[in-house]
Short mmCIF file of C-alpha atoms (C1' of nucleotides) in Angstrom, two decimals:
data_model
loop_
_atom_site.label_atom_id
_atom_site.label_comp_id
_atom_site.label_asym_id
_atom_site.label_seq_id
_atom_site.Cartn_x
_atom_site.Cartn_y
_atom_site.Cartn_z
CA MET A 1 93.45 126.42 123.62
CA ALA A 2 95.70 124.96 126.09
CA VAL A 3 94.16 125.49 129.23
CA VAL A 4 97.80 124.17 130.64
CA PRO A 5 101.21 126.25 130.12
CA GLU A 6 103.53 124.10 128.60
CA ALA A 7 106.74 125.88 130.88
CA GLY A 8 106.75 126.49 135.28
CA PRO A 9 107.96 130.08 135.11
CA ALA A 10 111.25 130.86 135.88
CA THR A 11 113.09 127.52 135.51
CA GLY A 12 112.06 124.98 132.55
CA TYR A 13 110.34 123.05 134.35
CA PRO A 14 107.31 121.59 132.49
CA VAL A 15 103.79 122.33 134.11
CA PHE A 16 101.12 119.72 134.56
CA ALA A 17 97.51 119.63 135.68
CA VAL A 18 96.57 117.58 137.70
CA THR A 19 93.18 115.19 139.09
CA ALA A 20 92.11 112.53 140.72
CA ASP A 21 90.23 110.31 138.02
CA LEU A 22 87.81 107.66 140.21
CA VAL A 23 87.15 103.09 139.61
CA VAL A 24 84.05 103.40 141.74
CA LEU A 25 82.82 99.46 141.68
CA THR A 26 80.36 97.86 143.38
CA VAL A 27 78.35 94.33 142.98
CA ARG A 28 74.20 95.22 141.34
CA GLU A 29 72.23 92.23 140.72
CA GLY A 30 74.37 89.89 140.73
CA ALA A 31 77.33 91.32 138.09
CA LEU A 32 80.43 93.45 138.46
CA GLN A 33 78.86 97.15 138.45
CA VAL A 34 80.64 100.48 137.59
CA LEU A 35 79.44 104.01 138.03
CA LEU A 36 80.40 106.12 134.98
CA ILE A 37 79.08 110.20 134.46
CA ARG A 38 78.75 111.96 131.41
CA ARG A 39 80.83 114.25 130.11
CA GLY A 40 78.80 117.92 131.24
CA LEU A 41 81.97 119.64 129.07
CA GLU A 42 84.70 119.47 125.61
CA PRO A 43 86.38 118.15 125.61
CA TYR A 44 84.89 114.30 124.66
CA LEU A 45 80.51 116.22 125.64
CA GLY A 46 78.65 113.66 125.99
CA ALA A 47 80.66 110.94 126.08
CA TRP A 48 80.90 108.17 129.04
CA ALA A 49 83.79 109.48 131.46
CA LEU A 50 84.97 107.84 134.77
CA PRO A 51 84.30 110.89 137.95
CA GLY A 52 86.89 112.96 139.35
CA GLY A 53 88.07 116.09 138.92
CA PHE A 54 90.79 118.67 140.16
CA VAL A 55 93.09 118.24 142.82
CA ARG A 56 92.88 121.05 145.09
CA GLY A 57 95.88 123.83 145.67
CA ALA A 58 96.15 123.19 149.65
CA GLU A 59 94.88 119.35 149.22
CA ASP A 60 96.26 115.61 149.82
CA LEU A 61 95.95 112.91 146.57
CA ASP A 62 94.14 110.63 149.03
CA ALA A 63 91.44 113.70 149.70
CA ALA A 64 90.91 114.51 146.78
CA ALA A 65 89.44 111.59 145.53
CA ARG A 66 87.44 110.79 149.07
CA ARG A 67 86.40 114.15 147.91
CA GLU A 68 85.09 113.48 144.73
CA LEU A 69 83.98 109.88 145.99
CA VAL A 70 81.93 112.07 148.32
CA GLU A 71 80.62 114.25 145.63
CA GLU A 72 79.59 110.95 142.90
CA THR A 73 78.13 108.98 145.74
CA GLY A 74 77.46 110.58 148.77
CA LEU A 75 79.41 107.19 151.20
CA THR A 76 81.27 108.79 153.24
CA ALA A 77 80.19 106.61 156.09
CA PRO A 78 83.37 103.43 157.28
CA LEU A 79 81.79 101.50 154.59
CA GLY A 80 83.38 100.53 151.64
CA HIS A 81 87.01 100.55 150.35
CA LEU A 82 89.41 103.18 149.65
CA GLU A 83 93.13 102.72 147.60
CA GLN A 84 95.18 104.55 145.24
CA LEU A 85 95.33 102.63 141.73
CA ALA A 86 97.83 104.12 139.79
CA SER A 87 98.57 106.94 137.50
CA TYR A 88 98.93 107.74 134.23
CA GLY A 89 100.59 110.76 132.10
CA ALA A 90 100.87 110.20 128.57
CA PRO A 91 101.83 112.94 126.50
CA GLY A 92 98.16 113.30 124.68
CA ARG A 93 95.88 111.98 126.40
CA ASP A 94 94.15 115.20 127.35
CA PRO A 95 93.47 117.68 124.46
CA ARG A 96 93.33 120.72 126.32
CA GLY A 97 97.43 119.88 127.95
CA ARG A 98 99.59 118.16 129.84
CA VAL A 99 97.50 116.51 133.02
CA VAL A 100 98.34 114.04 134.96
CA THR A 101 95.71 112.02 136.32
CA VAL A 102 95.48 109.81 140.26
CA ALA A 103 93.20 107.18 139.98
CA TYR A 104 91.76 105.38 142.92
CA LEU A 105 90.14 102.59 143.27
CA ALA A 106 86.76 102.36 145.43
CA LEU A 107 84.90 99.48 146.16
CA VAL A 108 81.17 99.96 147.53
CA PRO A 109 78.25 98.27 148.44
CA ASP A 110 75.34 98.72 146.39
CA LEU A 111 73.65 102.17 147.25
CA PRO A 112 71.07 104.62 145.83
CA ALA A 113 71.15 105.41 142.05
CA PRO A 114 74.65 108.19 142.36
CA VAL A 115 73.08 111.65 140.52
CA ALA A 116 74.41 113.33 138.57
CA GLY A 117 77.01 116.08 139.85
CA GLY A 118 79.40 118.78 139.03
CA ASP A 119 80.31 118.71 135.29
CA ALA A 120 78.27 115.80 135.15
CA ALA A 121 75.54 115.64 133.15
CA GLY A 122 74.25 112.54 134.40
CA ALA A 123 76.26 109.03 136.25
CA ASP A 124 75.24 106.13 136.68
CA TRP A 125 75.92 101.48 137.68
CA VAL A 126 76.32 100.77 134.06
CA ALA A 127 76.94 96.60 134.42
CA LEU A 128 80.56 96.03 133.07
CA PRO A 129 80.02 93.81 130.15
CA ALA A 130 77.31 97.04 128.26
CA VAL A 131 79.89 99.77 129.66
CA GLY A 132 81.21 100.99 125.27
CA GLU A 133 84.04 103.56 124.21
CA LEU A 134 84.91 105.82 127.44
CA ALA A 135 86.62 109.47 127.08
CA PHE A 136 89.99 109.90 127.60
CA ASP A 137 92.44 106.49 128.67
CA HIS A 138 89.29 105.30 131.17
CA ALA A 139 88.60 102.18 129.43
CA ARG A 140 92.81 101.18 130.06
CA ILE A 141 92.29 102.49 133.95
CA LEU A 142 89.23 101.29 134.12
CA ALA A 143 90.21 97.39 132.55
CA ASP A 144 92.52 98.25 136.33
CA GLY A 145 90.58 98.24 138.25
CA VAL A 146 88.96 95.91 137.58
CA GLU A 147 92.44 93.02 137.78
CA ARG A 148 93.02 94.71 140.82
CA ALA A 149 89.85 94.12 142.79
CA ARG A 150 89.88 91.07 141.34
CA ALA A 151 93.66 89.64 142.01
CA LYS A 152 92.63 90.88 145.78
CA LEU A 153 89.48 89.06 146.27
CA GLU A 154 91.94 86.63 146.52
CA TYR A 155 94.49 87.39 148.90
CA THR A 156 92.34 90.37 151.70
CA ALA A 157 89.42 90.07 153.34
CA LEU A 158 88.09 93.57 150.82
CA ALA A 159 85.36 91.13 149.22
CA THR A 160 82.93 92.29 152.54
CA ALA A 161 83.83 96.90 151.21
CA PHE A 162 81.26 95.64 148.44
CA CYS A 163 78.57 94.23 151.33
CA PRO A 164 76.52 95.54 153.67
CA PRO A 165 76.98 96.69 157.23
CA GLU A 166 75.54 92.50 158.04
CA PHE A 167 75.53 89.50 155.35
CA THR A 168 75.29 86.92 154.50
CA ILE A 169 77.96 83.63 153.74
CA THR A 170 75.24 83.06 150.30
CA GLU A 171 75.84 87.29 149.20
CA LEU A 172 79.35 87.06 150.25
CA ARG A 173 79.62 83.99 147.65
CA GLU A 174 77.13 86.03 145.15
CA VAL A 175 80.43 89.25 145.03
CA TYR A 176 83.27 86.56 144.45
CA GLU A 177 81.15 85.63 141.52
CA ALA A 178 80.28 88.82 140.37
CA VAL A 179 83.67 90.26 140.77
CA TRP A 180 85.94 87.24 139.28
CA GLY A 181 83.12 85.83 136.21
CA ALA A 182 82.42 82.45 137.83
CA ARG A 183 80.73 80.38 139.71
CA LEU A 184 82.32 78.91 143.22
CA ASP A 185 80.99 75.37 145.21
CA PRO A 186 78.72 77.05 148.17
CA ARG A 187 79.76 74.52 150.71
CA ASN A 188 83.48 74.87 149.43
CA PHE A 189 82.89 78.71 150.08
CA HIS A 190 81.30 77.61 153.45
CA ARG A 191 83.61 76.17 154.92
CA LYS A 192 87.08 78.63 153.22
CA VAL A 193 85.27 81.98 155.34
CA THR A 194 84.20 80.39 158.58
CA GLY A 195 87.22 78.07 159.09
CA THR A 196 89.61 81.42 157.72
CA PRO A 197 90.35 83.83 161.18
CA GLY A 198 88.64 87.38 161.43
CA PHE A 199 87.14 87.36 157.61
CA VAL A 200 83.82 87.13 159.03
CA GLU A 201 82.09 87.09 162.47
CA PRO A 202 78.71 86.18 163.64
CA VAL A 203 76.52 88.18 163.80
CA GLY A 204 74.00 86.13 166.31
CA ARG A 205 71.55 86.24 164.15
CA SER A 206 69.60 85.15 161.61
CA VAL A 207 67.62 86.00 158.39
CA ALA A 208 65.09 84.43 156.04
CA ALA A 209 65.26 84.57 152.10
CA GLU A 210 62.30 84.70 149.80
CA ARG A 211 62.93 81.12 149.53
CA GLY A 212 64.88 77.90 151.16
CA ARG A 213 66.67 77.95 155.68
CA PRO A 214 67.60 80.90 156.82
CA ALA A 215 70.96 82.05 156.97
CA GLN A 216 73.25 83.15 159.65
CA LEU A 217 74.08 86.93 159.78
CA PHE A 218 77.97 87.55 159.95
CA ARG A 219 79.43 90.92 159.91
CA ARG A 220 83.03 91.77 158.96
CA GLY A 221 86.06 90.79 160.81
CA ALA A 222 89.34 91.80 162.04
CA ALA A 223 91.46 90.21 159.64
CA GLN A 224 93.17 92.50 156.49
CA LEU A 225 94.79 89.56 154.50
CA LEU A 226 93.98 85.92 153.98
CA HIS A 227 96.38 82.62 155.12
CA PRO A 228 95.81 81.08 153.05
CA PRO A 229 94.16 82.84 150.10
CA MET A 230 91.52 82.58 148.69
CA LEU A 231 92.34 81.23 144.48
CA ARG A 232 90.28 82.25 141.70
CA PRO A 233 89.35 78.48 139.90
CA ALA A 234 91.22 77.62 137.15
CA PRO A 235 90.41 78.81 133.76
CA MET B 1 111.51 130.70 146.51
CA ALA B 2 107.78 129.11 145.45
CA VAL B 3 109.24 127.29 142.12
CA VAL B 4 105.80 126.43 140.83
CA PRO B 5 103.33 128.25 140.82
CA GLU B 6 100.29 128.09 142.96
CA ALA B 7 97.34 128.15 139.75
CA GLY B 8 97.10 128.29 136.37
CA PRO B 9 97.33 131.60 133.56
CA ALA B 10 93.63 132.24 133.15
CA THR B 11 91.24 129.36 135.21
CA GLY B 12 91.26 128.27 138.62
CA TYR B 13 93.04 124.83 137.74
CA PRO B 14 96.37 124.69 139.85
CA VAL B 15 99.16 123.44 139.01
CA PHE B 16 102.12 121.24 140.54
CA ALA B 17 105.11 120.00 139.12
CA VAL B 18 105.42 116.17 138.28
CA THR B 19 108.90 114.23 139.78
CA ALA B 20 109.77 110.31 139.07
CA ASP B 21 111.41 109.01 141.20
CA LEU B 22 113.18 105.94 142.26
CA VAL B 23 113.61 103.20 144.84
CA VAL B 24 116.02 100.71 142.70
CA LEU B 25 116.58 97.94 144.20
CA THR B 26 119.01 95.26 144.17
CA VAL B 27 120.35 91.20 146.26
CA ARG B 28 124.60 92.93 147.47
CA GLU B 29 126.56 91.30 149.51
CA GLY B 30 122.76 88.32 150.68
CA ALA B 31 121.33 91.68 152.35
CA LEU B 32 118.34 93.75 150.88
CA GLN B 33 120.19 96.84 148.94
CA VAL B 34 118.73 100.76 147.78
CA LEU B 35 120.64 102.81 145.59
CA LEU B 36 120.65 106.07 146.95
CA ILE B 37 121.17 109.51 145.64
CA ARG B 38 123.20 112.51 147.55
CA ARG B 39 121.60 116.05 147.20
CA GLY B 40 123.82 118.08 145.14
CA LEU B 41 120.94 120.84 145.23
CA GLU B 42 118.65 122.86 147.54
CA PRO B 43 116.22 121.37 149.60
CA TYR B 44 117.88 118.77 151.36
CA LEU B 45 121.36 119.84 150.52
CA GLY B 46 122.75 116.79 151.43
CA ALA B 47 120.61 114.71 152.11
CA TRP B 48 120.85 110.84 151.21
CA ALA B 49 117.58 110.86 148.74
CA LEU B 50 115.91 108.36 146.49
CA PRO B 51 117.20 109.13 143.15
CA GLY B 52 114.31 111.15 140.50
CA GLY B 53 113.81 114.27 138.58
CA PHE B 54 111.35 115.96 136.84
CA VAL B 55 108.71 114.83 133.93
CA ARG B 56 109.25 116.61 130.68
CA GLY B 57 108.29 118.41 128.31
CA ALA B 58 106.61 115.42 125.65
CA GLU B 59 107.29 112.45 127.48
CA ASP B 60 105.24 109.54 129.58
CA LEU B 61 105.89 108.76 133.47
CA ASP B 62 106.55 105.14 132.64
CA ALA B 63 109.30 106.69 129.61
CA ALA B 64 111.06 109.36 132.74
CA ALA B 65 111.39 106.54 135.00
CA ARG B 66 113.56 104.57 132.61
CA ARG B 67 115.30 107.25 131.54
CA GLU B 68 116.09 108.22 135.10
CA LEU B 69 117.07 104.78 136.00
CA VAL B 70 119.39 104.71 133.05
CA GLU B 71 121.12 107.56 133.94
CA GLU B 72 121.79 106.47 136.85
CA THR B 73 122.58 102.45 136.80
CA GLY B 74 123.44 102.41 133.76
CA LEU B 75 120.55 99.69 132.76
CA THR B 76 118.88 99.64 129.79
CA ALA B 77 119.10 95.53 128.74
CA PRO B 78 115.53 93.32 129.24
CA LEU B 79 116.97 92.79 133.14
CA GLY B 80 115.79 93.59 135.78
CA HIS B 81 111.76 94.72 135.88
CA LEU B 82 110.98 97.64 136.69
CA GLU B 83 106.41 99.13 137.46
CA GLN B 84 104.83 101.85 138.43
CA LEU B 85 104.61 102.01 142.97
CA ALA B 86 102.33 104.82 144.13
CA SER B 87 102.36 108.70 142.88
CA TYR B 88 102.67 111.25 146.21
CA GLY B 89 101.21 114.63 146.79
CA ALA B 90 100.94 116.15 150.25
CA PRO B 91 100.43 119.42 150.25
CA GLY B 92 103.53 120.56 151.93
CA ARG B 93 105.74 117.57 150.82
CA ASP B 94 108.35 119.50 148.46
CA PRO B 95 109.68 123.68 149.80
CA ARG B 96 109.53 124.36 146.26
CA GLY B 97 105.31 124.17 145.82
CA ARG B 98 103.57 122.01 144.26
CA VAL B 99 104.99 118.85 143.15
CA VAL B 100 103.85 115.18 142.52
CA THR B 101 105.94 112.31 142.50
CA VAL B 102 105.19 109.14 140.58
CA ALA B 103 107.35 106.88 143.14
CA TYR B 104 108.52 103.94 141.20
CA LEU B 105 110.23 99.76 142.18
CA ALA B 106 113.32 98.80 140.12
CA LEU B 107 114.57 95.12 140.68
CA VAL B 108 117.59 94.65 138.74
CA PRO B 109 120.21 92.44 139.30
CA ASP B 110 123.98 92.81 141.67
CA LEU B 111 125.32 95.94 139.18
CA PRO B 112 128.79 97.52 139.21
CA ALA B 113 128.75 100.81 141.84
CA PRO B 114 126.66 103.44 140.33
CA VAL B 115 128.10 107.07 139.27
CA ALA B 116 126.40 110.10 140.50
CA GLY B 117 124.97 112.17 137.82
CA GLY B 118 122.69 114.61 137.15
CA ASP B 119 121.68 117.06 140.28
CA ALA B 120 123.32 113.93 143.21
CA ALA B 121 126.90 114.90 144.66
CA GLY B 122 127.44 111.19 145.03
CA ALA B 123 125.23 107.86 144.89
CA ASP B 124 125.96 104.39 145.72
CA TRP B 125 124.32 101.16 147.25
CA VAL B 126 123.14 101.32 151.89
CA ALA B 127 122.25 97.71 153.12
CA LEU B 128 118.94 98.98 154.46
CA PRO B 129 119.26 98.19 157.82
CA ALA B 130 121.28 101.36 157.41
CA VAL B 131 119.05 103.46 156.22
CA GLY B 132 119.23 106.96 157.62
CA GLU B 133 117.03 109.46 157.72
CA LEU B 134 115.61 111.25 153.89
CA ALA B 135 115.06 114.06 151.85
CA PHE B 136 111.35 114.66 151.26
CA ASP B 137 108.85 111.57 152.38
CA HIS B 138 111.48 109.08 150.90
CA ALA B 139 111.59 107.31 153.62
CA ARG B 140 108.03 105.89 153.38
CA ILE B 141 108.38 105.72 149.26
CA LEU B 142 110.75 103.22 149.93
CA ALA B 143 109.37 101.61 153.11
CA ASP B 144 105.86 101.25 149.93
CA GLY B 145 108.38 100.17 147.85
CA VAL B 146 109.79 97.35 149.68
CA GLU B 147 106.55 96.06 151.87
CA ARG B 148 105.67 95.67 147.37
CA ALA B 149 108.50 93.56 146.47
CA ARG B 150 108.36 91.50 149.45
CA ALA B 151 104.63 90.90 148.33
CA LYS B 152 105.24 90.69 144.73
CA LEU B 153 107.77 88.07 145.29
CA GLU B 154 104.69 85.69 147.45
CA TYR B 155 103.27 85.09 144.21
CA THR B 156 104.88 86.57 141.16
CA ALA B 157 108.18 85.19 139.66
CA LEU B 158 110.19 88.27 139.60
CA ALA B 159 113.22 87.18 141.83
CA THR B 160 114.45 86.52 139.33
CA ALA B 161 115.25 90.53 137.94
CA PHE B 162 116.78 90.06 140.93
CA CYS B 163 119.46 87.83 139.60
CA PRO B 164 122.24 87.60 136.65
CA PRO B 165 120.84 85.34 133.73
CA GLU B 166 122.02 82.40 134.10
CA PHE B 167 122.00 81.41 138.27
CA THR B 168 121.78 78.97 140.72
CA ILE B 169 118.92 77.56 143.34
CA THR B 170 120.96 78.80 145.75
CA GLU B 171 121.35 81.65 144.31
CA LEU B 172 117.77 82.08 143.78
CA ARG B 173 117.14 81.53 147.19
CA GLU B 174 119.69 83.09 149.59
CA VAL B 175 117.20 86.87 146.85
CA TYR B 176 114.90 85.41 148.24
CA GLU B 177 116.16 84.63 151.87
CA ALA B 178 117.50 88.84 151.87
CA VAL B 179 114.27 90.27 150.64
CA TRP B 180 112.26 88.53 153.39
CA GLY B 181 114.15 88.15 156.67
CA ALA B 182 113.44 84.68 157.43
CA ARG B 183 115.85 82.31 156.47
CA LEU B 184 113.66 79.01 153.94
CA ASP B 185 114.56 75.44 154.21
CA PRO B 186 117.21 74.63 150.63
CA ARG B 187 115.66 71.26 150.16
CA ASN B 188 111.63 72.60 150.31
CA PHE B 189 112.60 76.05 148.53
CA HIS B 190 113.95 73.36 145.55
CA ARG B 191 111.43 71.49 145.57
CA LYS B 192 108.90 73.94 145.01
CA VAL B 193 110.58 75.74 142.21
CA THR B 194 112.45 73.68 140.19
CA GLY B 195 108.90 71.63 140.73
CA THR B 196 106.45 75.25 139.44
CA PRO B 197 105.98 75.11 135.25
CA GLY B 198 107.91 78.11 133.98
CA PHE B 199 109.91 79.70 136.95
CA VAL B 200 113.08 78.45 136.38
CA GLU B 201 114.36 76.14 133.01
CA PRO B 202 117.88 74.60 133.35
CA VAL B 203 120.43 75.62 130.85
CA GLY B 204 121.68 72.05 130.76
CA ARG B 205 125.40 73.21 132.77
CA SER B 206 126.67 73.12 135.17
CA VAL B 207 128.76 75.26 137.80
CA ALA B 208 130.60 74.99 140.60
CA ALA B 209 130.63 77.47 143.65
CA GLU B 210 133.39 76.92 145.99
CA ARG B 211 132.82 73.92 147.69
CA GLY B 212 130.13 71.55 147.67
CA ARG B 213 128.54 70.07 145.11
CA PRO B 214 127.97 71.86 141.35
CA ALA B 215 125.01 73.62 141.67
CA GLN B 216 122.36 73.68 138.31
CA LEU B 217 122.84 76.56 136.67
CA PHE B 218 118.93 77.75 135.38
CA ARG B 219 117.14 80.96 133.74
CA ARG B 220 114.00 82.31 134.07
CA GLY B 221 110.95 81.06 133.12
CA ALA B 222 107.94 82.50 130.64
CA ALA B 223 105.39 82.72 134.18
CA GLN B 224 104.70 85.61 135.53
CA LEU B 225 102.94 84.23 138.07
CA LEU B 226 103.17 81.15 141.18
CA HIS B 227 100.29 78.68 141.46
CA PRO B 228 100.36 78.63 143.99
CA PRO B 229 102.13 80.85 145.38
CA MET B 230 105.34 80.76 147.84
CA LEU B 231 103.78 82.24 150.74
CA ARG B 232 106.33 83.87 153.80
CA PRO B 233 106.78 81.64 156.69
CA ALA B 234 104.78 83.18 159.25
CA PRO B 235 106.39 85.39 161.47
"C1'" DA C 1 52.29 66.49 155.95
"C1'" DG C 2 54.80 65.90 151.86
"C1'" DT C 3 57.76 68.86 148.91
"C1'" DC C 4 60.17 72.23 147.80
"C1'" DT C 5 64.28 75.62 148.43
"C1'" DT C 6 68.11 77.00 150.39
"C1'" DA C 7 71.99 76.47 153.93
"C1'" DT C 8 75.42 74.39 157.11
"C1'" DC C 9 77.78 69.86 158.64
"C1'" DG C 10 80.69 65.44 156.43
"C1'" DT C 11 82.99 62.93 154.38
"C1'" DC C 12 87.46 61.82 151.33
"C1'" DA C 13 91.14 61.72 147.71
"C1'" DT C 14 94.58 64.01 146.45
"C1'" DC C 15 98.42 68.35 146.57
"C1'" DA C 16 100.86 71.18 148.65
"C1'" DT C 17 103.76 71.62 152.85
"C1'" DG C 18 106.99 71.51 156.63
"C1'" DA C 19 110.47 68.72 158.66
"C1'" DC C 20 114.26 66.42 157.98
"C1'" DG C 21 116.60 61.58 156.39
"C1'" DA C 22 119.51 60.00 153.62
"C1'" DA C 23 121.93 60.22 149.12
"C1'" DA C 24 124.99 62.60 144.69
"C1'" DA C 25 129.12 64.83 143.32
"C1'" DA C 26 132.61 68.02 144.45
"C1'" DG C 27 137.61 69.20 146.47
"C1'" DG C 28 141.37 69.33 150.44
"C1'" DG C 29 144.27 66.50 152.87
"C1'" DA C 30 146.01 61.81 156.16
"C1'" DT D 1 143.37 55.87 147.20
"C1'" DC D 2 140.49 57.08 151.80
"C1'" DC D 3 137.44 59.54 154.28
"C1'" DC D 4 135.51 64.56 155.84
"C1'" DT D 5 133.98 68.31 154.67
"C1'" DT D 6 130.50 70.59 151.50
"C1'" DT D 7 126.84 71.82 148.94
"C1'" DT D 8 122.90 70.00 145.93
"C1'" DT D 9 119.46 66.84 145.24
"C1'" DC D 10 115.88 63.12 145.93
"C1'" DG D 11 112.72 61.24 148.74
"C1'" DT D 12 109.89 59.89 152.45
"C1'" DC D 13 106.44 61.73 155.86
"C1'" DA D 14 102.68 63.33 158.83
"C1'" DT D 15 99.78 67.64 158.24
"C1'" DG D 16 96.85 71.18 156.59
"C1'" DA D 17 94.21 72.90 152.33
"C1'" DT D 18 91.24 72.04 148.78
"C1'" DG D 19 87.62 70.08 145.19
"C1'" DA D 20 83.80 66.95 144.46
"C1'" DC D 21 80.08 65.70 146.54
"C1'" DG D 22 76.74 62.88 149.68
"C1'" DA D 23 74.15 64.33 153.75
"C1'" DT D 24 71.14 66.59 156.84
"C1'" DA D 25 69.05 71.52 158.79
"C1'" DA D 26 65.35 74.70 158.46
"C1'" DG D 27 62.77 77.02 156.17
"C1'" DA D 28 57.70 78.41 152.86
"C1'" DC D 29 54.71 76.05 150.70
"C1'" DT D 30 50.82 73.26 149.04
#
DNA sequence: AGTCTTATCGTCATCATGACGAAAAAGGGA
DNA sequence: TCCCTTTTTCGTCATGATGACGATAAGACT
């Protein structure tokens, strides 16, 4: 039942199928969550898996990832962040044959619940501690993506990719706390964020929360990298 | 002349060839240098290119990269460092057809001159500023690899991968200076390196250089990450 | 008005860093 | 042997960033 042949036509080059799989992370309800689909086809029928699909014939890898992201989340705006994570191609990772997957990491703001499309029988956000078994080697890919996200919050301004266009410092801090799984001092965090040039820029308006003093609104600044970085608290 | 067919046998999945290409960096003569081969086959016959080759049928991606590294440098020891860099699969990047390359970054100590093997008509170390045109999209891959190496020296202990098993603090500093293209204060560098737990461990012996006070010998420590990182001087 | 809650601003000790002085440990030459 | 040069290694000092935490500001609610 090999979908993918094991050798090319004339030469001895092995032949592969290439997929783009996505680790789509968001922060919902104070927790880091990942977008998973329930597989509607064999193999791993009915199992949870990362969204993704085959790269098309005239398509770049990044374009395939972006297309899958739009199909699964509807997110096409300048919001969010998409970067290549890593590639996985162990010989036995897909029972259909030799499949190399190029994994991408997407960080998106809190979006409406996804709709199942394509080969998926269902799609939903799942909080990280609640993620169980995944199809293929997707558990490993997910772990790599989460670790990449945790590390990148330290030395880049990517945390704003989890936020809507305008946000408060507290919302930004809750992103860090959810991704890192650690509590941060609100006063020191406020000083660090507002004191780093280009991290965030004040909008000028304030918004009242449910309780307490209204908070200023900010939007993302021009800075990509944080100098000096914001280091996670020691474990 | 398409070596790689454009569609799979029964389904509509496009079919790819997969290669593993290597960005092998070292520090020689005080400069960052990269291992390049001169192509002995079409396309790009006679052009400089990164070493690499097709991933075999029953081979993992990492295994293919390690095999190519051994074939090109003879380096198989626990020395050095090898990690996946990124994948490149733009539709037109290889005139033979649809080829996705998984690029790897290798950091190795100063090795004897490489011998040309496989499809290569020649192989040599080239200092970075002297690198001209490269085949395929290898210039882009090389640039990504160099930037990855520069960034990783900041927050990991990977600089020791460029050094022999025993080295002096000055040799380690020259690695940083070559990779970053910047001069570092020897006194502050010495304090930072010896003060970071697990970065380097004293061997106990000293070695006399050509001039000046003999320097203590160190070997790499157990630390993988530097806390806090060693930041490059501002440009 | 008083209270509660959260946002924001300050203070202070500590740590890491950049700039740089100075001592230690070798060899070479007068 | 005694400087002189060179390089390694140790100190000093001012500055900037950080962690811990006090204090004030600005709303809603009773």
